[in-house]
Coordinates of C-alpha atoms in Angstrom, one line a residue:
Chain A
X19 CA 32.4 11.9 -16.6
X20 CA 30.6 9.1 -17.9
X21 CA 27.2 7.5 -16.6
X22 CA 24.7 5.2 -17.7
X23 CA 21.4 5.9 -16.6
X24 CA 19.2 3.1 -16.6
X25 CA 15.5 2.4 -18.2
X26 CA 12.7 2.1 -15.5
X27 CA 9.4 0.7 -14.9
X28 CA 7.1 2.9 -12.8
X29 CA 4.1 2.5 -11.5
X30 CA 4.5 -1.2 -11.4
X31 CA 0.5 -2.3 -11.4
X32 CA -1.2 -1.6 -8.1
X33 CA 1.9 1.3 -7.2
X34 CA 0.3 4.7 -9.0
X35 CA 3.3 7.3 -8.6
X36 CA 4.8 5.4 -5.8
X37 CA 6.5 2.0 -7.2
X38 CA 9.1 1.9 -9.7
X39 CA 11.6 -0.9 -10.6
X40 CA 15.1 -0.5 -12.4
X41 CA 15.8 -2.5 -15.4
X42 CA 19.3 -3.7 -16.7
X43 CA 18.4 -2.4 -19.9
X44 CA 18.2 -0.5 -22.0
X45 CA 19.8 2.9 -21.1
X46 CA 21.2 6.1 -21.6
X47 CA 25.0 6.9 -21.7
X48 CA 25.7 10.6 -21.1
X49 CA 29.4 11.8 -21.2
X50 CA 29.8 15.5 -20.2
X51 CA 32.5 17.2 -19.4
X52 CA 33.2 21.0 -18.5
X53 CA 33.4 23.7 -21.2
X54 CA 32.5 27.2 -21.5
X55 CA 30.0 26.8 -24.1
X56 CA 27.1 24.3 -23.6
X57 CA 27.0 21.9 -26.4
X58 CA 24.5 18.8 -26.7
X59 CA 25.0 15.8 -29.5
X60 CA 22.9 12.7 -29.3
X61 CA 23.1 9.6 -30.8
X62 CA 20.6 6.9 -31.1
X63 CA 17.2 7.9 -30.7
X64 CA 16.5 11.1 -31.7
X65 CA 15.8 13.4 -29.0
X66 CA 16.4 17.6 -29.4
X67 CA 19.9 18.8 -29.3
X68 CA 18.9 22.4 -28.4
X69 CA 20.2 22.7 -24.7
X70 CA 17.1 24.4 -23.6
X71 CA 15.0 21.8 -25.0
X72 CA 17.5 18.4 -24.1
X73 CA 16.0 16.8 -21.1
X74 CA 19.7 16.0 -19.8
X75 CA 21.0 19.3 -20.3
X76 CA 18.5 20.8 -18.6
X77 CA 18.6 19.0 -15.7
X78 CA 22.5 19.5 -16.2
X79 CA 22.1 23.1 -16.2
X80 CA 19.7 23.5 -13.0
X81 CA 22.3 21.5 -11.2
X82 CA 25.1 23.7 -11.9
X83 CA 22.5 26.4 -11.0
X84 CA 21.5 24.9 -7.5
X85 CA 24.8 24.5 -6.3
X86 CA 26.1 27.9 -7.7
X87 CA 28.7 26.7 -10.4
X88 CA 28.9 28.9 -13.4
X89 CA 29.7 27.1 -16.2
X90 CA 28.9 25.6 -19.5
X91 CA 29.5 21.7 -20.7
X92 CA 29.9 19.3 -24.3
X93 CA 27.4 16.8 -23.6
X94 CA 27.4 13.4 -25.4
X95 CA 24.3 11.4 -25.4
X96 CA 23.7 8.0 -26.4
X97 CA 19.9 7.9 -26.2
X98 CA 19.3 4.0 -25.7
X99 CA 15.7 4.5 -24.4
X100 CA 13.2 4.8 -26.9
X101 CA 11.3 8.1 -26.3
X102 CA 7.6 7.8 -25.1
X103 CA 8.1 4.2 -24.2
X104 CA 7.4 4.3 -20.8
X105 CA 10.0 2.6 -19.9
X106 CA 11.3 6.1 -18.0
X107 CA 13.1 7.3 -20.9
X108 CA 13.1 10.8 -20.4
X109 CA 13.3 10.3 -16.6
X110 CA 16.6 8.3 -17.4
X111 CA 17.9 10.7 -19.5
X112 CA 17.5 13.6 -16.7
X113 CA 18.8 11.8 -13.7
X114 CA 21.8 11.1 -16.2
X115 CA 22.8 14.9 -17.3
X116 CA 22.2 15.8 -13.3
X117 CA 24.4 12.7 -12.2
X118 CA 26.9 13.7 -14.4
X119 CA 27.6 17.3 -13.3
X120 CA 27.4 16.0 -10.0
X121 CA 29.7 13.6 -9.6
X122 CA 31.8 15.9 -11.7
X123 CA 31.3 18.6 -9.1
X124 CA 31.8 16.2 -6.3
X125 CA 28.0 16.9 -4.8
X126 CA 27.1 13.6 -3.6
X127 CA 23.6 14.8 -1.9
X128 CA 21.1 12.8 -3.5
X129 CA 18.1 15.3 -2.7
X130 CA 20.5 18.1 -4.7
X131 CA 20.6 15.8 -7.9
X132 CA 17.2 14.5 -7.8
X133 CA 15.3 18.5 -8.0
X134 CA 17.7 19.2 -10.5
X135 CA 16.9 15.6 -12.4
X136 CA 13.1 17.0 -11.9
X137 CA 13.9 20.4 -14.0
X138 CA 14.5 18.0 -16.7
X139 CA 11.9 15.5 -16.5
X140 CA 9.3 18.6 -16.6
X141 CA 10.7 19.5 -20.1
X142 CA 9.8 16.3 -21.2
X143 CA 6.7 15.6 -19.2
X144 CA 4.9 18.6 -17.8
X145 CA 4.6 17.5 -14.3
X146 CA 7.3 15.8 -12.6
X147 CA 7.0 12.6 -10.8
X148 CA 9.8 10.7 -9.3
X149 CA 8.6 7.4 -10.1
X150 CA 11.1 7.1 -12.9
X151 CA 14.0 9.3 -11.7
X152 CA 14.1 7.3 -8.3
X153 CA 14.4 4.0 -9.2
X154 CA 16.8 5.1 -11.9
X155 CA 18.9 6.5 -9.7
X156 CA 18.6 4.0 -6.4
X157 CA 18.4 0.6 -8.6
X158 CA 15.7 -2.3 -7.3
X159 CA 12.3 -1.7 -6.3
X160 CA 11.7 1.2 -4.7
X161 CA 8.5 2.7 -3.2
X162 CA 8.7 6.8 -2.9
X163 CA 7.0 7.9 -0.1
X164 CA 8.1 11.3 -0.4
X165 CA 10.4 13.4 -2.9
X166 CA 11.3 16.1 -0.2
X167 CA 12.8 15.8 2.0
X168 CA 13.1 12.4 0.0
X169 CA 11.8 9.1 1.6
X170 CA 12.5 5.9 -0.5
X171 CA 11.9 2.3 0.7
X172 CA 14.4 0.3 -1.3
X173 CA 13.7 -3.7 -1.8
X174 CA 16.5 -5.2 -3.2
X175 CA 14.1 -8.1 -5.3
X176 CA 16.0 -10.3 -8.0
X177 CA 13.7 -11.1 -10.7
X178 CA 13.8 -11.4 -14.3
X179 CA 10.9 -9.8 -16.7
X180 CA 10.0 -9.8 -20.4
X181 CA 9.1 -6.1 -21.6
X182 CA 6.9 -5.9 -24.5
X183 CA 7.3 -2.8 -26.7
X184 CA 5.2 -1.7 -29.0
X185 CA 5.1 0.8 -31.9
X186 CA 2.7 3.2 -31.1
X187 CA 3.1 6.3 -28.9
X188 CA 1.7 7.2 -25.8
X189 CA 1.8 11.0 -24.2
X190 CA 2.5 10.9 -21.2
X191 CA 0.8 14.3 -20.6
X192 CA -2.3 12.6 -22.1
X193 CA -2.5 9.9 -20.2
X194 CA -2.4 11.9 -17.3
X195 CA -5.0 14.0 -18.2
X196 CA -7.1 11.1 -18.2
X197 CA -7.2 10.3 -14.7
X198 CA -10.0 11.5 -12.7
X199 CA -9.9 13.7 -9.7
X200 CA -11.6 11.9 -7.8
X201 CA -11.9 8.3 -7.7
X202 CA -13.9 6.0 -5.7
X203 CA -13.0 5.3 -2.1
X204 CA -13.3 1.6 -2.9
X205 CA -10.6 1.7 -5.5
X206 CA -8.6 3.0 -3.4
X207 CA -9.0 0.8 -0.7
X208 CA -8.3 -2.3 -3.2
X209 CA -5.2 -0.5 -4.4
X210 CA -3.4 -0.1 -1.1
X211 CA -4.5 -3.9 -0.4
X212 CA -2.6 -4.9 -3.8
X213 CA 0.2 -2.6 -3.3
X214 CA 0.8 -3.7 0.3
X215 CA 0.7 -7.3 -0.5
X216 CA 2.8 -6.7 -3.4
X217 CA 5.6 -5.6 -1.3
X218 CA 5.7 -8.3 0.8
X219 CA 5.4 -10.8 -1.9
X220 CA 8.9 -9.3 -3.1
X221 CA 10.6 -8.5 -0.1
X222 CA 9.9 -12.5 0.3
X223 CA 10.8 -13.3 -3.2
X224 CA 7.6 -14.9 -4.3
X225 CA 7.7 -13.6 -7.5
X226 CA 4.6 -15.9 -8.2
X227 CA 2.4 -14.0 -6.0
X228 CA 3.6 -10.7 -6.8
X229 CA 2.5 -11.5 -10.3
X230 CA -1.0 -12.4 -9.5
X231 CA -1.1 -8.4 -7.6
X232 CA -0.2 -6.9 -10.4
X233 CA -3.4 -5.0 -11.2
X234 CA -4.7 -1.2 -10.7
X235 CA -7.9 0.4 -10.0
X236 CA -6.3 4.0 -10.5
X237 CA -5.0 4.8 -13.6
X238 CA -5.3 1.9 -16.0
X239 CA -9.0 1.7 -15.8
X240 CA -9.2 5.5 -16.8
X241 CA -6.2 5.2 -19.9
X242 CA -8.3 2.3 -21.7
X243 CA -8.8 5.1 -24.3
X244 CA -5.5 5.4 -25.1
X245 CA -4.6 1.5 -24.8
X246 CA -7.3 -0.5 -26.2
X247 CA -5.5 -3.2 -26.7
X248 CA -4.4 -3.6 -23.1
X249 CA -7.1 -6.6 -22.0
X250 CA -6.7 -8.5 -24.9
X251 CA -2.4 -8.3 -24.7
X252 CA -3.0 -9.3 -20.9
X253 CA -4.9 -12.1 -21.7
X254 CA -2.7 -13.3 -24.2
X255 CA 0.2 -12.9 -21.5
X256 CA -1.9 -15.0 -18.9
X257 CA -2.9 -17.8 -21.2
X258 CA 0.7 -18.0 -21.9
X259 CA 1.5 -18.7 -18.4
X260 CA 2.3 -15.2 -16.9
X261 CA 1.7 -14.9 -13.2
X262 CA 0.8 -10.9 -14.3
X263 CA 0.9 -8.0 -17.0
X264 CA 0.8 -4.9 -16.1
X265 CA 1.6 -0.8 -18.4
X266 CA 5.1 0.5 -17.5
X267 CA 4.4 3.9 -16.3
X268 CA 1.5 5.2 -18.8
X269 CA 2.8 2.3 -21.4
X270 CA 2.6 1.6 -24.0
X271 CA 5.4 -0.5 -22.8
X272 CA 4.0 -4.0 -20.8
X273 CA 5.9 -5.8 -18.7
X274 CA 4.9 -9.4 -16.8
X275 CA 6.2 -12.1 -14.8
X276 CA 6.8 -15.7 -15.3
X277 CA 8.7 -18.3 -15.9
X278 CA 8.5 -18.9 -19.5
X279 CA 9.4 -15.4 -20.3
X280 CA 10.8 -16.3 -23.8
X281 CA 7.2 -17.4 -24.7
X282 CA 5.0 -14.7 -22.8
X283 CA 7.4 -12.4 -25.0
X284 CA 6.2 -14.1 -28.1
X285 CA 2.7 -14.3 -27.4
X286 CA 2.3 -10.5 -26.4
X287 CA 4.0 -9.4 -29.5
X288 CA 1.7 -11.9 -31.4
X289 CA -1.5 -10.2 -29.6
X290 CA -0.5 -6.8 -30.2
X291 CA 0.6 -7.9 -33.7
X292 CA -3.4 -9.0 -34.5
X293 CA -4.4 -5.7 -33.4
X294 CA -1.7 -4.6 -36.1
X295 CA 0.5 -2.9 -34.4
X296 CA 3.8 -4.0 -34.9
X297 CA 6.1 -5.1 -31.3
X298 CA 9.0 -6.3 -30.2
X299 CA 10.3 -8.0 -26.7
X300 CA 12.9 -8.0 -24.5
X301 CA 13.9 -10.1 -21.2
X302 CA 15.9 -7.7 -18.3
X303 CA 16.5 -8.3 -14.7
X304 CA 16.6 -5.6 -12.3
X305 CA 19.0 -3.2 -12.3
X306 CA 21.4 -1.6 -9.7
X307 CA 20.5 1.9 -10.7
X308 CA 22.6 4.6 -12.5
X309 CA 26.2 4.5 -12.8
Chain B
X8 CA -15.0 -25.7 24.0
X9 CA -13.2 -22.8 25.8
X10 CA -12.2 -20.1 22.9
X11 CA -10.1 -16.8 23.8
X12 CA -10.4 -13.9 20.9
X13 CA -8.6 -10.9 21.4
X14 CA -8.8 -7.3 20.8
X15 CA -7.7 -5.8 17.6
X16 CA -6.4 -2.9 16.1
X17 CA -8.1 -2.0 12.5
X18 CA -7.0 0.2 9.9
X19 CA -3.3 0.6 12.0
X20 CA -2.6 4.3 10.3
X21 CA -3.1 4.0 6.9
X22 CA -4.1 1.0 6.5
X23 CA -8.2 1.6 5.7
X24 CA -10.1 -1.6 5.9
X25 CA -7.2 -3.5 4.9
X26 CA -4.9 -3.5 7.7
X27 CA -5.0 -5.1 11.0
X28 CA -3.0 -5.9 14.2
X29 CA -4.2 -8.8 16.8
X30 CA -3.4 -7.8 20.4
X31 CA -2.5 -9.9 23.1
X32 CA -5.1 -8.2 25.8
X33 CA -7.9 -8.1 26.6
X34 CA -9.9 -10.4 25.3
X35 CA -13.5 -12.3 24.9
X36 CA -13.7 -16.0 26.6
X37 CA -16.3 -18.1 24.9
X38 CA -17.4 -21.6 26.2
X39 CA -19.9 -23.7 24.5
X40 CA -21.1 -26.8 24.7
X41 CA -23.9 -28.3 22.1
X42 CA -27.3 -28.8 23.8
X43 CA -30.7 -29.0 22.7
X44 CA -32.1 -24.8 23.3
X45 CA -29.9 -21.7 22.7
X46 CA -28.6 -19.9 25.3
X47 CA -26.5 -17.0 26.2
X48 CA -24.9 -16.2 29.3
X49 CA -22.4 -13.2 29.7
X50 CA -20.3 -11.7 32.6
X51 CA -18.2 -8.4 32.1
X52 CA -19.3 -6.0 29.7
X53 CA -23.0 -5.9 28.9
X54 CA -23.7 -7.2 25.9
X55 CA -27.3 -8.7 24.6
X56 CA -28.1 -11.9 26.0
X57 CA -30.6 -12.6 23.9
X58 CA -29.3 -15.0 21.6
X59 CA -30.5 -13.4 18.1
X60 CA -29.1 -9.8 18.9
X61 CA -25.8 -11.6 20.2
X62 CA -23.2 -11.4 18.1
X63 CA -21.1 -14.6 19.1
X64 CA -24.6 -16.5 19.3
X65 CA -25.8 -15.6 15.7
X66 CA -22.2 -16.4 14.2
X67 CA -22.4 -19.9 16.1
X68 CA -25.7 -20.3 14.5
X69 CA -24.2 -19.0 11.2
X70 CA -21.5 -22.0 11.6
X71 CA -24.1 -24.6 12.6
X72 CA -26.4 -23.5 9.6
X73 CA -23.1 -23.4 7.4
X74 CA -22.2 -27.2 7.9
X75 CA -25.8 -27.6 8.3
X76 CA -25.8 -29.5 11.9
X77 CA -28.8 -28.9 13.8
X78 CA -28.5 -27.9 17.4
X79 CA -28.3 -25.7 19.4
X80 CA -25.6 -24.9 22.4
X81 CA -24.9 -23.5 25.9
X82 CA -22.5 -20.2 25.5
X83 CA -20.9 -18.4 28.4
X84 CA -19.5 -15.3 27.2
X85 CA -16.6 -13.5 29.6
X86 CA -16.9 -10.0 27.9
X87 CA -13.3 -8.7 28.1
X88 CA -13.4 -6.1 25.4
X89 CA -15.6 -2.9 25.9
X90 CA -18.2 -2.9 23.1
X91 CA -17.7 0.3 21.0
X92 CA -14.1 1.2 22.0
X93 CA -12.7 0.6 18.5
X94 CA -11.0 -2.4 19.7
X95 CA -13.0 -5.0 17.3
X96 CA -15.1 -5.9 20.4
X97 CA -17.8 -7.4 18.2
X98 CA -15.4 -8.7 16.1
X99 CA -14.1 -10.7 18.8
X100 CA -17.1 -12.2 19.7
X101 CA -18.3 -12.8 16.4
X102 CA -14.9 -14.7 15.6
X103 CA -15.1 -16.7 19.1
X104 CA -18.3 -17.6 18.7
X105 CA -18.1 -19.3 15.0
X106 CA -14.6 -20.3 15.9
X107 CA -16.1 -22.3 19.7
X108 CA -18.5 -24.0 17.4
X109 CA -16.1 -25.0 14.3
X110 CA -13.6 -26.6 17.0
X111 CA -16.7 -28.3 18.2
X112 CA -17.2 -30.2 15.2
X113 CA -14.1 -30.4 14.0
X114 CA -14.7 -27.8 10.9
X115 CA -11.0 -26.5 10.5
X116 CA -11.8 -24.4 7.0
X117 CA -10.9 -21.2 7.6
X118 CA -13.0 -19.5 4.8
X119 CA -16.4 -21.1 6.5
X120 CA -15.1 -20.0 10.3
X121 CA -14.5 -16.4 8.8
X122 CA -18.1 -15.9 6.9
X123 CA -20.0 -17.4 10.1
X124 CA -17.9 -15.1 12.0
X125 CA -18.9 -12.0 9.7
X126 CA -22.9 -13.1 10.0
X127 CA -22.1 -11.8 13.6
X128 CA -20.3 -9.0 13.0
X129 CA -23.0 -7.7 10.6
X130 CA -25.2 -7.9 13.8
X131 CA -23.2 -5.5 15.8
X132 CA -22.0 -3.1 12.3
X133 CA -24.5 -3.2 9.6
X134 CA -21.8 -4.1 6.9
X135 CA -19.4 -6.3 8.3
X136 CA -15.9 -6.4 7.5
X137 CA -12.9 -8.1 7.9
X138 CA -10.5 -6.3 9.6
X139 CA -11.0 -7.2 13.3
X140 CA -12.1 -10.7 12.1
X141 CA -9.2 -11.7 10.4
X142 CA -6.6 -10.6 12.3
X143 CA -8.3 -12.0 15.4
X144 CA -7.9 -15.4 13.6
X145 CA -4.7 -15.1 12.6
X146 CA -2.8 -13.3 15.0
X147 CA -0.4 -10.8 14.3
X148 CA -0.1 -8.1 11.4
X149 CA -2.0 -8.9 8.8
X150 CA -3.0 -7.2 5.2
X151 CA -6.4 -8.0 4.3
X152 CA -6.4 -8.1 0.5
X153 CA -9.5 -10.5 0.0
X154 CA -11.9 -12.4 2.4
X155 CA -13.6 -14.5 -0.2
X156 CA -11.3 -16.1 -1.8
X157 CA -9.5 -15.4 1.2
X158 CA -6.0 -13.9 0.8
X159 CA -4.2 -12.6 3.8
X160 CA -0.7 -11.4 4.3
X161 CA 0.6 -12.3 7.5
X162 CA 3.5 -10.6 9.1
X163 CA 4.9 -11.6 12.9
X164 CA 6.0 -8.5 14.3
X165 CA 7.3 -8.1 17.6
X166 CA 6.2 -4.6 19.2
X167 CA 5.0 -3.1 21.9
X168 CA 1.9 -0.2 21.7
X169 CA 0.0 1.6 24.0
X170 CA -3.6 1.5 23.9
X171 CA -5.4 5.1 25.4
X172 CA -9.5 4.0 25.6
X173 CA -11.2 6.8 26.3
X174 CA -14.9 7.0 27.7
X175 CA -16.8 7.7 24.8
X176 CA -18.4 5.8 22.0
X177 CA -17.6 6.2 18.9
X178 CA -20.7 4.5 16.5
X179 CA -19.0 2.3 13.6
X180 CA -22.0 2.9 11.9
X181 CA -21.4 6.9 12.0
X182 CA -18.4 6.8 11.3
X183 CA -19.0 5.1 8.2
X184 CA -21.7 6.9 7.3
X185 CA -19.1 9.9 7.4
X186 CA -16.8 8.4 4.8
X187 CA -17.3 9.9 1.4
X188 CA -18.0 7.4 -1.9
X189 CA -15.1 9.5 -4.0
X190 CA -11.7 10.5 -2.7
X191 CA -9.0 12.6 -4.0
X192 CA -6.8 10.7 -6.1
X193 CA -3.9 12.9 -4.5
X194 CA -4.8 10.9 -1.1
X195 CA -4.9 7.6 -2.6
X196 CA -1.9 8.2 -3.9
X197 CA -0.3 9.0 -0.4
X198 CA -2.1 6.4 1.7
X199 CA -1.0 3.7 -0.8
X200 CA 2.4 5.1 -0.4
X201 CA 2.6 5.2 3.3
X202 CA 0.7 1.4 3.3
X203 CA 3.1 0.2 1.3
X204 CA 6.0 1.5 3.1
X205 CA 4.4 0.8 6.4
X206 CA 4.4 -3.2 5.9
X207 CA 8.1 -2.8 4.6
X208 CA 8.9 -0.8 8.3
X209 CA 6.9 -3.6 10.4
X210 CA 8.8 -6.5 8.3
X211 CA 11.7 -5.6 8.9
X212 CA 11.1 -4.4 12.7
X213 CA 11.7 -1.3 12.2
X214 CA 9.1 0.1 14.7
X215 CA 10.6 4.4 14.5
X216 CA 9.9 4.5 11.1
X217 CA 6.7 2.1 11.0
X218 CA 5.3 4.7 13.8
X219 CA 6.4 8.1 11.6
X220 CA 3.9 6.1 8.8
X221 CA 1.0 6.0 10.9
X222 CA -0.7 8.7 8.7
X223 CA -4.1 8.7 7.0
X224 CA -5.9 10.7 3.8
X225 CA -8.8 8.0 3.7
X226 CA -10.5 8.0 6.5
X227 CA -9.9 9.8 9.7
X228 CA -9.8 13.6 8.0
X229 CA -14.0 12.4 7.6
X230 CA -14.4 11.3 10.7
X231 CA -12.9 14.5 12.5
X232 CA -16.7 15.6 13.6
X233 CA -16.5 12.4 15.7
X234 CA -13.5 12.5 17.0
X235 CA -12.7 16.2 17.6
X236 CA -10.2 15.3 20.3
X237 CA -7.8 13.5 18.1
X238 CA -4.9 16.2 17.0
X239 CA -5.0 17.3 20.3
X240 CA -4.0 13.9 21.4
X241 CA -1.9 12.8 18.6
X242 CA 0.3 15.9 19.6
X243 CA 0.2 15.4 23.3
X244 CA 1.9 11.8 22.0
X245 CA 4.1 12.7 19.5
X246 CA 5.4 15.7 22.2
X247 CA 6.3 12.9 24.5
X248 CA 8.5 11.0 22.0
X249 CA 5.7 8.9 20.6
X250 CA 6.5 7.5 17.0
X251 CA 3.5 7.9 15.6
X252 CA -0.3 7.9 17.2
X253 CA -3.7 6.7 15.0
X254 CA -7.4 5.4 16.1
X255 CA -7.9 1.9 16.6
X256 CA -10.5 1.4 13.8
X257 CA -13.4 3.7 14.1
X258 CA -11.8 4.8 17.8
X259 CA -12.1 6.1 20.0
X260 CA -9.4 3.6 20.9
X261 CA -6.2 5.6 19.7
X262 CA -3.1 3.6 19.9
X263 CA 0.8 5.1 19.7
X264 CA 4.4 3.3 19.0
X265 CA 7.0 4.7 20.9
X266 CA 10.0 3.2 23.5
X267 CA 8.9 5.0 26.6
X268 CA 5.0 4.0 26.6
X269 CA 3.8 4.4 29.8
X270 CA 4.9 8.4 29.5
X271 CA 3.0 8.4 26.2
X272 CA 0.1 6.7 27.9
X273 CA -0.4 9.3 30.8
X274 CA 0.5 11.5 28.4
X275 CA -2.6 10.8 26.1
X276 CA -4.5 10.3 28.9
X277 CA -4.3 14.0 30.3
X278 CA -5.0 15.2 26.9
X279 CA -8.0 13.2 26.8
X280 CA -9.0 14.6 30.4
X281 CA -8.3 18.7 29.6
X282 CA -11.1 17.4 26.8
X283 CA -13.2 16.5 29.6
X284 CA -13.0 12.6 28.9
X285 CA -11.7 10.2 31.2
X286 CA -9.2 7.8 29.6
X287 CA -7.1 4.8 31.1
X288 CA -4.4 3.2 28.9
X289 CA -3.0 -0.2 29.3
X290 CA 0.3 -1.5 27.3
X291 CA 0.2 -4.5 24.8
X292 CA 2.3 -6.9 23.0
X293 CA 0.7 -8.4 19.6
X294 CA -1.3 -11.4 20.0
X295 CA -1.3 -14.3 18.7
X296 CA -4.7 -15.0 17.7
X297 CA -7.8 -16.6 19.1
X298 CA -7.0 -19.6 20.7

C-alpha cells in the first residue's frame, strides 16, 4: 500500500486550530506493507527511523492497536515535507503511516484513522491538533469544529498560493507555549468576524477578499518573538500586490494570495533575505487530500 | 416619509457582536415630515417622547447634524417592538429614525445612515453597536466584520424561527457589564469554530445543522446570573425536536430552529411559566430590512 500524504496549511490567518487548507505539494509517500518485524527507512528529509520515535509508524502502530490487528510492517518513507516547516509536515507524515495500515486493513472509518494519525502527531508535537491531520486527510478547506465525534465543514475552494519558506526553525511546542491563556474578549470577537467572513469569501470564490481577512488577533500577535521578521515579510508581500500574508500553522512557512504570485514569491524571499535568512518559494494549488 | 425597521436577532448562537439576523415581524413604523420644532409622537409601546431621550429623534437629529441641514421634523413613532426584549428594539428605532430622515433628503450613503443611527442607539445602550443596526438595514443574515469602514457579509437565508419573549427585562447595560475583558483562549477557539461553521450551515440552507451550532463560550455562560432560566428552556426546546435554542442578543428574547415550531414555542413557553414568567411566542420568517 502506497499513499501520499499531502503538505497542509493550518491555521490559515483568522482560523486558530480550526482552518486548515491542503496543498498539492509537497508531500509524503509512505509505502508499508505487512511483516512480522517493524522496520522504518526514510528518504529525503531526515526524520528518526527508530519505530518508536517515526511519527508514521507510530501512528501506524496505534492503528493496528485500535482495531486489534497484531502485527508488524517495512515501512518506506519518502519524507517530502521539510520538518518544522509548518507546512503540517509531521501531521502529513502521521495521517500517511495510519492511512496506510488502514486501507491495508480495509477500515475505512475516518474517526478510527484520524486518533490513531493523533498518536503520531503527539510524538512530533506534544499536543495534538487536527488542523494539519484534517485537511491532509479531507483535501480543500476545511474548518474542524470538532475531532470527536469528528465534525468537519469541507469548502471545496480552487485557488492557487505562493508559499514562502524559510531557513530557520520554528518549534512548534514553543510557539505554543507562547500563547496566552487568556486573551482579550475583543480579540476574540474580531477573530470570529474575520474567520466568518473568510468563509464566505471562499465558499464564493472571491479570493480577493479572502486575502484582505487574512489576519489574527490570537496567536500571531503572541509568536512575534519567535518571528520577527513577520511585519516586515508581510509588508513586502502587500507592496507587491498580495491581497494577504499570513504564518502556516506556527510558520515559519508564509503563505499569501494574489495574482502575481511569481512576484510576491520573489519579493518575500527578498525581504526575508535582508533580514539574512536565506528562503525559497513555491506556487501550489489546493489539494484533494491524501491518497 | 413612512419607514418600517424590524426586529432583529443579535449575536444568533455564537455569533457575539458580530452576527445578526433581520426578522420580518414586528416592527417600528416611523413617519416624518421636516418642520420647523421637534416633535415626537408614539403609539404602542411606551417609549420617551421627549425628543432628546428618544432614540429615533436623536439619530434623526444625528442625520440632520451629519449633512448639516438645519431643521427640525414632525415624527410619529408606531412602537411595534417591546423595548428591552432583546429584539434590537432601540436599534430599530434608532435605524428608522436616521434612515426616515436620510430618504428625506435624498442622503443614500450607507456609512452616514448607520453612524446617525448608532448616536441613537448609544441613547438607549451606553456603547452602541452594530448588530441590530446593521442587520435592520440590510436585511437578512449578516456578519458584521467592521462598521467604519463598513464591511458586512450578507447572506439570504430562507428559514423559519420561533421567537419565545418572555416578561422580563433583561438590561443590555447589565448584561454587558457582566462580560469579562479576558476570555479563555480554549473558548475563542470553539466560538470561532462554531461561527465559522455556522455561516457555512446557513449558506448553504442547511437549517438542522445551522440550529446544532447555536452554541456560545463568549457570552451567555457570563450572563447566566441574568438569565437563570435559560438551560431550563433551551432543554424544554431541544426535548421537543428543536435544532438548536440561543437568546436574541442580551434576551430575554430566546429564539429556536426547528420544523415543528409552534410545538417548540408552547414548549418554551411552559418552561418559561413553571419559572413563574409569562411568555408568548410568535413565528417569523427573515426580513428583509427596513423599508
Amino acid at each position: 500500500m502506497k499513499v501520499s500524504a499531502p503538505a497542509t496549511i493550518a491555521n490559515f490567518g483568522p482560523g486558530f486550530d480550526v482552518f486548515g487548507l491542503c496543498l498539492e505539494k509537497p508531500m509524503d509517500v509512505i509505502e508499508v506493507k505487512l511483516a512480522d518485524e517493524v522496520e522504518v527507512k526514510v528518504e529525503g528529509y531526515e526524520v528518526p527511523e527508530d519505530p518508536s520515535r517515526n511519527v508514521a509508524s507510530v501512528s501506524a502502530l496505534s492503528l493496528l492497536g485500535e482495531v486489534g490487528v497484531e502485527s508488524g510492517f517495512k515501512m518506506k518513507i519518502k519524507k517530502g515535507i521539510r520538518p518544522t516547516s509548518g507546512l503540517g509536515s509531521s501531521g502529513a507524515s502521521a495521517l500517511g503511516g495510519a492511512l496506510a495500515i488502514a486501507k491495508l486493513l480495509g477500515v475505512e472509518d475516518k474517526e478510527t484513522i484520524l486518533r490513531a494519525a493523533l498518536e503520531g502527531e503527539k510524538v512530533a508535537s506534544g499536543t495534538p491538533h487536527g488542523d494539519n491531520v484534517v485537511p491532509a486527510l479531507f483535501g480543500g478547506f476545511v474548518v474542524l469544529n470538532s475531532l470527536f465525534p469528528l465534525n468537519v465543514v469541507k469548502i471545496d475552494v480552487k485557488l492557487k498560493l505562493v508559499v514562502v519558506l524559510p531557513e530557520v526553525k520554528v518549534s512548534t511546542k514553543k510557539a505554543r507555549e507562547l500563547l496566552p491563556k487568556y486573551v482579550p474578549l475583543r480579540d476574540a470577537v474580531k477573530n470570529l468576524a474575520l474567520a466568518s467572513s473568510l468563509v464566505l469569501a471562499l465558499e464564493e470564490g472571491d479570493i480577493e477578499e479572502a486575502g484582505r481577512l487574512l489576519d489574527d488577533y490570537l496567536a500571531i500577535p503572541y509568536r512575534k518573538p519567535l518571528i520577527a521578521w513577520f511585519d516586515k515579510v508581510r509588508r513586502a508581500a502587500l507592496e507587491n500586490g498580495a491581497y494577504g500574508l499570513s504564518i502556516s500553522g506556527s510558520g515559519p512557512a508564509v503563505f499569501a494570495l494574489g495574482d502575481n504570485l511569481k512576484e510576491i514569491g520573489k519579493a518575500v524571499v527578498e525581504a526575508f533575505e535582508e533580514e539574512g535568512i536565506k528562503a525559497e518559494y513555491f506556487i501550489s494549488g489546493v489539494g484533494g487530500g491524501a491518497e
